[in-house]
Short mmCIF file of C-alpha atoms and ligand atoms in Angstrom, two decimals:
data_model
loop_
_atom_site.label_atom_id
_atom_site.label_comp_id
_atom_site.label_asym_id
_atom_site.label_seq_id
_atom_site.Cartn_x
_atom_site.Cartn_y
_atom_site.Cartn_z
CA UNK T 256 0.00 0.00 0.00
CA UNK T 257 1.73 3.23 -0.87
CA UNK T 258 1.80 5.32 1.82
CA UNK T 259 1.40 9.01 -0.18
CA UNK T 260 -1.89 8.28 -1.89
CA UNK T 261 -4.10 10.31 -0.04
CA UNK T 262 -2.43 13.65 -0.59
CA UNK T 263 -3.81 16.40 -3.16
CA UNK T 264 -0.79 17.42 -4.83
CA UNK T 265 2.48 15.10 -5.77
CA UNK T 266 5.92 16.58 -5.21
CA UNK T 267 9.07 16.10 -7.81
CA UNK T 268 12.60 16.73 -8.14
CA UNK T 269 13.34 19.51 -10.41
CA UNK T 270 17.11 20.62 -9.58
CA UNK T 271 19.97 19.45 -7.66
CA UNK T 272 23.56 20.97 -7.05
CA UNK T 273 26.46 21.01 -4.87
CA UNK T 274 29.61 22.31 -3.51
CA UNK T 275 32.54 22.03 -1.79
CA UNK T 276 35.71 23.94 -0.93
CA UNK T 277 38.48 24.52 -3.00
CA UNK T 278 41.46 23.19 -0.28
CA UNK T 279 41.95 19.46 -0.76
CA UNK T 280 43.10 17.51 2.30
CA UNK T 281 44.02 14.22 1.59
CA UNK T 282 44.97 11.30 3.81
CA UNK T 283 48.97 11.91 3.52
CA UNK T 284 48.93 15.76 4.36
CA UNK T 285 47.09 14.00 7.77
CA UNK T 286 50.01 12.35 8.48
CA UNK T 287 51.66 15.53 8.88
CA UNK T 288 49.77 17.03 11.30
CA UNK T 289 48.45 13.52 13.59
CA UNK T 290 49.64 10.29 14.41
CA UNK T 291 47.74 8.16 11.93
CA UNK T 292 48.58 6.99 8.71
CA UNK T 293 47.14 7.11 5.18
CA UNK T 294 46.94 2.97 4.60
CA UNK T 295 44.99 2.96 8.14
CA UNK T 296 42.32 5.91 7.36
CA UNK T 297 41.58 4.45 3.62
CA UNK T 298 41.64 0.66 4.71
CA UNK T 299 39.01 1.50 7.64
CA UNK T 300 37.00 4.35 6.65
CA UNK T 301 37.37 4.58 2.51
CA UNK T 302 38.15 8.19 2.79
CA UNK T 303 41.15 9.23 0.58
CA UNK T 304 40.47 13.12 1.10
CA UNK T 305 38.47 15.50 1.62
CA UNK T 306 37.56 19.55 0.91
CA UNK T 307 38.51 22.09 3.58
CA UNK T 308 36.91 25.54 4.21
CA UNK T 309 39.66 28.22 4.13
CA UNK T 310 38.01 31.54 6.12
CA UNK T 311 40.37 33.56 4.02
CA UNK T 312 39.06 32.65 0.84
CA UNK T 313 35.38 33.73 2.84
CA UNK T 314 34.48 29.99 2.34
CA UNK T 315 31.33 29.41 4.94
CA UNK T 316 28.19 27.57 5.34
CA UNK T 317 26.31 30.74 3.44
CA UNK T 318 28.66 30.48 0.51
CA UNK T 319 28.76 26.75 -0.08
CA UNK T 320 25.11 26.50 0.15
CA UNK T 321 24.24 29.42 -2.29
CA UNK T 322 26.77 27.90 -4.85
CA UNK T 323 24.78 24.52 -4.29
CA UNK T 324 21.38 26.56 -4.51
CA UNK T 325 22.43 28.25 -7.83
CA UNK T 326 23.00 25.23 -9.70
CA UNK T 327 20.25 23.66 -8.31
CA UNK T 328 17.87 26.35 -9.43
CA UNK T 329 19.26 26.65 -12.93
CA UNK T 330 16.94 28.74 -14.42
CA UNK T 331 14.09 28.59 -12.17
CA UNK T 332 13.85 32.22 -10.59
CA UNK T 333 14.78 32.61 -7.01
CA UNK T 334 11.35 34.98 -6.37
CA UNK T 335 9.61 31.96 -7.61
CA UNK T 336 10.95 29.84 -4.11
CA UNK T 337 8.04 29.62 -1.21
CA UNK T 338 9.91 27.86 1.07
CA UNK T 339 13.79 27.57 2.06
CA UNK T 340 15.18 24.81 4.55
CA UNK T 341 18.71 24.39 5.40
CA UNK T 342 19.53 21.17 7.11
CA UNK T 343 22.76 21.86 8.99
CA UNK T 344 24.54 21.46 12.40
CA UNK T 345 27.11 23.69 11.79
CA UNK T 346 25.56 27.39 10.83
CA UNK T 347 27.91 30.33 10.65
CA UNK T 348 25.56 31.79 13.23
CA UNK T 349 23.11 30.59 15.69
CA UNK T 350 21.01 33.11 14.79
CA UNK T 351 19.85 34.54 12.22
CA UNK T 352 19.19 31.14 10.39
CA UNK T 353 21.48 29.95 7.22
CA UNK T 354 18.23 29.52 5.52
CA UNK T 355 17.09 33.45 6.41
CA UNK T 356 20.82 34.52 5.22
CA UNK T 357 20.37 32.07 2.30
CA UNK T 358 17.13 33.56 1.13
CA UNK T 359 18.50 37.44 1.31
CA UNK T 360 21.09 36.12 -1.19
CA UNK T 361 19.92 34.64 -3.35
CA UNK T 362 16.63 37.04 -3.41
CA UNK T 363 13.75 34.67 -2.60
CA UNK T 364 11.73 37.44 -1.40
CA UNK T 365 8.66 35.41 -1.26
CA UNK T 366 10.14 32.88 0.55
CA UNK T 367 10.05 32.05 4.69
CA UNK T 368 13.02 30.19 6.12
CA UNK T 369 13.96 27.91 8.39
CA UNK T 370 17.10 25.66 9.85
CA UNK T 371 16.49 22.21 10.47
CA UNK T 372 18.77 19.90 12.53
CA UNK T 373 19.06 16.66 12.56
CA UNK T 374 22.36 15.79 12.31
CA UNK T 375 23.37 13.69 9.48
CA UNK T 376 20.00 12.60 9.15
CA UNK T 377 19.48 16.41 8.42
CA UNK T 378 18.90 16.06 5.15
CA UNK T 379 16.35 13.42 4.96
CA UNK T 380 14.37 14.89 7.50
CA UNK T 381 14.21 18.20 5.15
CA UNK T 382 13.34 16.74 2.33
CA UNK T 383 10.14 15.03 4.16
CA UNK T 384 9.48 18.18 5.31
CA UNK T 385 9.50 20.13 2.29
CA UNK T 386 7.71 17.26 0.44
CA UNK T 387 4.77 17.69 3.17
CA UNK T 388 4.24 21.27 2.06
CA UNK T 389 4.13 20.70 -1.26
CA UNK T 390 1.26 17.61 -1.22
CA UNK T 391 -0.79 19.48 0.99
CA UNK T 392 -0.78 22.01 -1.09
CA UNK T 393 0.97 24.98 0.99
CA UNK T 394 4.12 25.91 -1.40
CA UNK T 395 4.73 24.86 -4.75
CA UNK T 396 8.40 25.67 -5.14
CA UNK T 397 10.36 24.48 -2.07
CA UNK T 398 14.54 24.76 -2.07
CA UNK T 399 16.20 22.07 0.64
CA UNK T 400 19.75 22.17 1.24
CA UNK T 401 22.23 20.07 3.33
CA UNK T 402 25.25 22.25 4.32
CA UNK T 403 27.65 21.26 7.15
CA UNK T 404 31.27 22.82 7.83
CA UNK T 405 32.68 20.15 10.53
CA UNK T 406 36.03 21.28 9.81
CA UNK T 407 35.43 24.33 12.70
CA UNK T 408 34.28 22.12 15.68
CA UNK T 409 37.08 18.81 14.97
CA UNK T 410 39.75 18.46 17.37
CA UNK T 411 42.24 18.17 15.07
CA UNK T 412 44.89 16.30 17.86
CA UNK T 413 41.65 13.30 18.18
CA UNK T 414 42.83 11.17 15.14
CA UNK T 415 39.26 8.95 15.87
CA UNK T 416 37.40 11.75 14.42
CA UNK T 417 38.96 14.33 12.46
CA UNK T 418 40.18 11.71 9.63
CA UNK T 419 36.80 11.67 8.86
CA UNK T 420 34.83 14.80 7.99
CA UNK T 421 35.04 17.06 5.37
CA UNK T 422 33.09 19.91 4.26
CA UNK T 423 30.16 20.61 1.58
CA UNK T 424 27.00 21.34 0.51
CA UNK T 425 24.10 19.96 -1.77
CA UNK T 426 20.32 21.18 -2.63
CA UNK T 427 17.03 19.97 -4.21
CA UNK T 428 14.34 21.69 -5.63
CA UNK T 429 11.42 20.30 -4.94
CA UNK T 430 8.18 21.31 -7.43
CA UNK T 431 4.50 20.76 -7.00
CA UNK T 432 3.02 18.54 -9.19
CA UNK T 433 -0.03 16.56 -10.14
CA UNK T 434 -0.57 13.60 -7.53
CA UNK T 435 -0.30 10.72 -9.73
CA UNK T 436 3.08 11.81 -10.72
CA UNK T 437 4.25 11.56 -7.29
CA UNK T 438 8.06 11.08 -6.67
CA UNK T 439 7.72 10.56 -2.62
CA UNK T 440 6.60 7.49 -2.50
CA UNK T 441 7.15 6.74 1.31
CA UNK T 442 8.76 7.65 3.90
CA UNK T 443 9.41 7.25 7.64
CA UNK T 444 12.18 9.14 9.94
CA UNK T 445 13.22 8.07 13.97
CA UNK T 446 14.71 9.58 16.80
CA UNK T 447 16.51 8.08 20.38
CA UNK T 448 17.22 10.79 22.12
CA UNK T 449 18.73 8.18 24.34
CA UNK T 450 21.58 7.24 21.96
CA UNK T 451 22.58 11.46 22.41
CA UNK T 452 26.10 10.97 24.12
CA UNK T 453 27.29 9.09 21.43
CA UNK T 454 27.66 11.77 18.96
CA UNK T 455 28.01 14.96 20.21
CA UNK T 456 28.92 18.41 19.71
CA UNK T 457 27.89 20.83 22.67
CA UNK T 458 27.56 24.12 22.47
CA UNK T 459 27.99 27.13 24.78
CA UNK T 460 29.78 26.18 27.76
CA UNK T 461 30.77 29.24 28.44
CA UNK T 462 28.86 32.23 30.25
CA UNK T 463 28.08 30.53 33.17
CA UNK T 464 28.96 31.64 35.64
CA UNK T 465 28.07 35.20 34.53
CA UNK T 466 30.40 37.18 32.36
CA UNK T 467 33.11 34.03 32.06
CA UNK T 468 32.86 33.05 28.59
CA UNK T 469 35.78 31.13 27.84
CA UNK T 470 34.95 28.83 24.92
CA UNK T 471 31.49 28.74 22.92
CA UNK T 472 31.79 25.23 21.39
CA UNK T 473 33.08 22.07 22.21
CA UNK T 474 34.55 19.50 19.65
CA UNK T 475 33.27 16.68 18.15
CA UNK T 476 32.72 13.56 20.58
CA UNK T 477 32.20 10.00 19.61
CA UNK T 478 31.83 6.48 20.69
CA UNK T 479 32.97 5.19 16.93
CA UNK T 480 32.02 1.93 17.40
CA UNK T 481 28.67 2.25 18.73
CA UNK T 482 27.74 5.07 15.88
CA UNK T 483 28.99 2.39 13.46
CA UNK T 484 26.66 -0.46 15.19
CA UNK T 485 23.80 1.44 15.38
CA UNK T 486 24.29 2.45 11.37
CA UNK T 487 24.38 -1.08 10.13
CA UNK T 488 21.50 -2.44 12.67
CA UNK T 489 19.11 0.58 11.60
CA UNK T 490 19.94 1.69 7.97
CA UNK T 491 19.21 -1.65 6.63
CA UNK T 492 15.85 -2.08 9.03
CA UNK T 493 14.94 1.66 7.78
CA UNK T 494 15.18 0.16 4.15
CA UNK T 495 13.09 -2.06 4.81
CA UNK T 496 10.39 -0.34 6.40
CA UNK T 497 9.94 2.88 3.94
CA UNK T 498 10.13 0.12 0.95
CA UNK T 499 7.27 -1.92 2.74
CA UNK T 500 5.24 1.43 3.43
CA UNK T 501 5.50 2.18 -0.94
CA UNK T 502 4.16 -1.29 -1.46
CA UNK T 503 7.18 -2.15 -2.59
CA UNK T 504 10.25 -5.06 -1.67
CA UNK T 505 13.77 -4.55 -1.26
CA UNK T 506 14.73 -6.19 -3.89
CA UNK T 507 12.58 -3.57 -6.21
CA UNK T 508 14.93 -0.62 -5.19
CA UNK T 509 17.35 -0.23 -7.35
CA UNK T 510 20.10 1.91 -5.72
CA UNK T 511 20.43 3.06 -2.31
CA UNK T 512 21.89 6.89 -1.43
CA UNK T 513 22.72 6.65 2.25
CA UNK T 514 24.68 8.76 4.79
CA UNK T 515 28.22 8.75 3.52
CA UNK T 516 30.23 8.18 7.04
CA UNK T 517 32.67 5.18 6.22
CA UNK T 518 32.76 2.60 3.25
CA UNK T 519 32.25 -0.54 5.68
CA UNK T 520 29.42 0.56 6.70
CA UNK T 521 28.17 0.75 3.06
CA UNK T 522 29.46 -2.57 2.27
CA UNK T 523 27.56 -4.17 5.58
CA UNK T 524 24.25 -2.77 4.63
CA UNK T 525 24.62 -4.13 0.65
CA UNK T 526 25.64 -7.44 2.16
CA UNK T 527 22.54 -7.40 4.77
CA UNK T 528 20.66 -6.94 2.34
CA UNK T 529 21.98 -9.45 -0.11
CA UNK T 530 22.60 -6.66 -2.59
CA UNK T 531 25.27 -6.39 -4.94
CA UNK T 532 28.09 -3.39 -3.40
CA UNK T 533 27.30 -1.16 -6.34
CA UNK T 534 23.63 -0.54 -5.17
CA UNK T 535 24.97 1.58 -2.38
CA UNK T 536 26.28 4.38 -4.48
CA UNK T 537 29.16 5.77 -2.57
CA UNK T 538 31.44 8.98 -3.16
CA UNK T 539 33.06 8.76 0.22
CA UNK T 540 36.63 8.15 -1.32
CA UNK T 541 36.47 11.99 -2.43
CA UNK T 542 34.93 14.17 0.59
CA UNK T 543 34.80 12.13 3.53
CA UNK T 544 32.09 12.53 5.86
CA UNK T 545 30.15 15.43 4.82
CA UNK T 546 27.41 15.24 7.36
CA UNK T 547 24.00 16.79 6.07
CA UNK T 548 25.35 17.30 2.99
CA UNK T 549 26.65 13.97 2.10
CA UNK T 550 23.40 12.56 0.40
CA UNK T 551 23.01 15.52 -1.85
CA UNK T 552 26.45 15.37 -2.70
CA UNK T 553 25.85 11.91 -3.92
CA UNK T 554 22.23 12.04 -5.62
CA UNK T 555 23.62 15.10 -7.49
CA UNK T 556 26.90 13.17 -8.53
CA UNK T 557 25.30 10.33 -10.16
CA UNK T 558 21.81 11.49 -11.61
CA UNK T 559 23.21 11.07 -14.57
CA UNK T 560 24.30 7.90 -14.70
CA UNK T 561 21.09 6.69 -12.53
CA UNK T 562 18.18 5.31 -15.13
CA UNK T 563 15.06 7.49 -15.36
CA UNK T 564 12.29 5.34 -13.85
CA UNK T 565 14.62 3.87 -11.11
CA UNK T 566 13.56 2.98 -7.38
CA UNK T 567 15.81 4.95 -5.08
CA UNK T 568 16.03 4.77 -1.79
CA UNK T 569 17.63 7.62 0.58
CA UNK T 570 18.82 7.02 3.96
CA UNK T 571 20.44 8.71 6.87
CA UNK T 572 21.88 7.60 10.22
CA UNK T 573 23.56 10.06 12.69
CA UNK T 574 23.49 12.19 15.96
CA UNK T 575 20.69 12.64 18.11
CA UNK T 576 20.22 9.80 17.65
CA UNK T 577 18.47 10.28 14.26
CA UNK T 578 17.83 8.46 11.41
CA UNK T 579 15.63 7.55 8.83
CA UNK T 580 15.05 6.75 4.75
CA UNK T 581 12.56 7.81 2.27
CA UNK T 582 11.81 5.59 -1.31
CA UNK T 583 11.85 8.20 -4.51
CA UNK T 584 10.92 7.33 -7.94
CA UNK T 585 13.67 8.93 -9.99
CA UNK T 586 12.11 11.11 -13.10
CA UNK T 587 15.22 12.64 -14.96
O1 UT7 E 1366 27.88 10.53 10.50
C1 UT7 E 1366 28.05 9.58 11.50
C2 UT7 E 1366 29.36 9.82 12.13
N1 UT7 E 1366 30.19 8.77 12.51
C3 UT7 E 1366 30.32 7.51 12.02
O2 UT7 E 1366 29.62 7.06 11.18
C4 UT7 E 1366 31.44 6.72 12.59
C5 UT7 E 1366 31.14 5.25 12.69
N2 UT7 E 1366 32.32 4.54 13.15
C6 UT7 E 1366 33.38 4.29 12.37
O3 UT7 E 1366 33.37 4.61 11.19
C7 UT7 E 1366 34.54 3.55 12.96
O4 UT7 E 1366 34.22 3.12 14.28
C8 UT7 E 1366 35.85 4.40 13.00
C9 UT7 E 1366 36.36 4.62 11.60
C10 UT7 E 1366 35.60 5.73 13.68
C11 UT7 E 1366 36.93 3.66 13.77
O5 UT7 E 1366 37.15 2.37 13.18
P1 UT7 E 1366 37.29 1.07 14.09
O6 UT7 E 1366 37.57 -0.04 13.18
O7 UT7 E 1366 36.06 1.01 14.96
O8 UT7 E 1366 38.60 1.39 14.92
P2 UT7 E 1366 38.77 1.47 16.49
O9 UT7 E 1366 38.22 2.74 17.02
O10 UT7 E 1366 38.33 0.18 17.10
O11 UT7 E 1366 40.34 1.54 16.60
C12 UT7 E 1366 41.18 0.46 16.17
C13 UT7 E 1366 42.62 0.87 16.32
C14 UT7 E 1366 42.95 1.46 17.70
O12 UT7 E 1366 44.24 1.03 18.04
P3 UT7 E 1366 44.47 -0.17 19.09
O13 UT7 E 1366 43.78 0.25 20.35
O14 UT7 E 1366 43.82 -1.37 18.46
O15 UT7 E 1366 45.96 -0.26 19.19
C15 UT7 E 1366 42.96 2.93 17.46
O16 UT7 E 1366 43.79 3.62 18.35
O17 UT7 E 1366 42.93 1.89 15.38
C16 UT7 E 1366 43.52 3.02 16.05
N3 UT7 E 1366 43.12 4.24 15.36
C17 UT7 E 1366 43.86 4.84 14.42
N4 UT7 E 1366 45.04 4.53 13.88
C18 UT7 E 1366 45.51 5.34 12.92
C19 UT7 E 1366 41.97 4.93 15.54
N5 UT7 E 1366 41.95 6.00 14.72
C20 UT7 E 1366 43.11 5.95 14.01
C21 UT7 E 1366 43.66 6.76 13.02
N6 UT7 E 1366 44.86 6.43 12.49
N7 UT7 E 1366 43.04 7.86 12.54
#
């Protein structure tokens, strides 16, 4: 039974783009700076480099997500947007939004804005959110973007973690159309706040008490193993579930965008799910873990070479906990 049939209006892709930095860090120029080693990083993560912001080249979250928005667009006016959300964890500033800053550049004056955050899951969650918009009927034109710059809250002396971000962004537009032509075709998202101490990034622990602010982040913190446990237990479960809620089986999707956070964790879901590797399209080897904007990165890299008419599923896993997978019927 597919889940979306009751809705007045059907949402579609019509757009997608992405960015990164110009500054390549690969795995050797680590070795310069931390005790780890190239062979080690690429044999249990995938990751041969990644892109780096460089502040002095003013490369931010605004800039990488309004080159990502631009090509996304093409030549779709920006007044023509209703609705802009920005799935990131890492926003130049906590307020106002990247979505609000977004929208003033790119001159989406109808538009209202919002962050969303969700972690690595970000993404996913925004595009179910825009999509609900659209099939009820609220905004036609709806941009989503997944931007994250980890790069600024890594400690770059914990080799278990900085080897394995990088920085980027990647947007959709999403387009109203007629409900038979429908490219949602299911979807379902989770949270375990429970699970929150094993990803973490806190913020603001200065200013208490009054007038000692000190610090206003703290860097990345992770239990590795249990991320990477939790990723192959619920990615391939997720799968399942938002394939079941189309009406559909597994073995009817034909490629798989997840959460780009290390090869092996790729390779375990394909093998859970007795697929062949190649269903889980990966890009990791080139940017790492890009967070919110690692599935956009991806879908954008290979709609071309992805058969109009496919069954994708999209999937994300990450802090929070979060995580959660949607089934899309790619239109080219
Ligand atoms: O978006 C979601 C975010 N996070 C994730 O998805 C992460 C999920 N987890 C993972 O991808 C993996 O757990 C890691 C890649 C983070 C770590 O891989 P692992 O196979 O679980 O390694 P480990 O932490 O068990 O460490 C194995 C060994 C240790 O040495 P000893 O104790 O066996 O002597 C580590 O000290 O590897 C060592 N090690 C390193 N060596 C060189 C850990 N990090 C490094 C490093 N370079 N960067």
């Amino acid at each position: 039974m597919n889940q979306q049939l009751n809705f007045p209006f059907g949402v579609k892709l019509n757009g997608l783009g992405s960015s990164v930095p110009s500054q390549v860090v690969t795995n050797q120029d680590l070795e310069k700076i931390i005790d780890t080693n190239s062979d080690w990083i690429e044999s249990r993560t995938g990751i041969k480099k990644r892109h780096i912001c460089d502040s002095s080249l003013g490369e931010d979250s605004l800039s990488l997500s309004l080159e990502a928005s631009l090509k996304a667009l093409g030549d779709t006016p920006a007044s023509e947007i209703d609705l802009i959300i920005v799935a990131t964890s890492t926003p130049d500033y906590f307020y106002p939004s990247t979505a609000c800053r977004l929208q003033s550049k790119l001159g989406a004056t109808k538009a209202f804005a919002f962050d969303l955050s969700a972690a690595c899951t970000g993404f996913v969650y925004a595009l179910v959110t825009a999509s609900q918009f659209i099939q009820l009927g609220t905004c036609s034109k709806v941009l989503v973007v997944g931007v994250d710059i980890h790069s600024k809250i890594l400690d770059w002396t914990d080799r278990t973690t900085c080897i394995l971000f990088g920085d980027g962004a990647g947007a959709a537009l999403l387009e109203r159309t007629s409900a038979d032509k429908n490219e949602l075709l299911s979807h379902k998202l989770h949270s375990d706040g429970h699970g929150g101490e094993d990803l973490s990034a806190k913020c603001v622990i200065g200013g208490y008490p009054l007038g000692k602010v000190e610090k206003s982040t703290e860097s990345v913190h992770m239990n590795g193993r249990k991320i990477y446990q939790f990723a192959v237990k619920t990615i391939p479960e997720s799968v399942s579930e938002s394939a079941n809620l189309a009406g559909l089986s597994v073995d009817q999707i034909d490629y798989l965008i997840c959460h780009q956070a290390n090869q092996r964790i790729l390779d375990s879901v394909a093998e859970k799910m007795d697929w062949p590797r190649e269903k889980c399209l990966s890009n990791i080897a080139k940017y790492g873990n890009t967070s919110a904007a690692s599935i956009p990165l991806a879908w954008s890299e290979f709609a071309n070479s992805i058969p109009s008419g496919s069954i994708i599923s999209i999937a994300g896993f990450g802090a929070g906990l979060t995580w959660g997978s949607l089934i899309w019927k790619w239109n080219k």
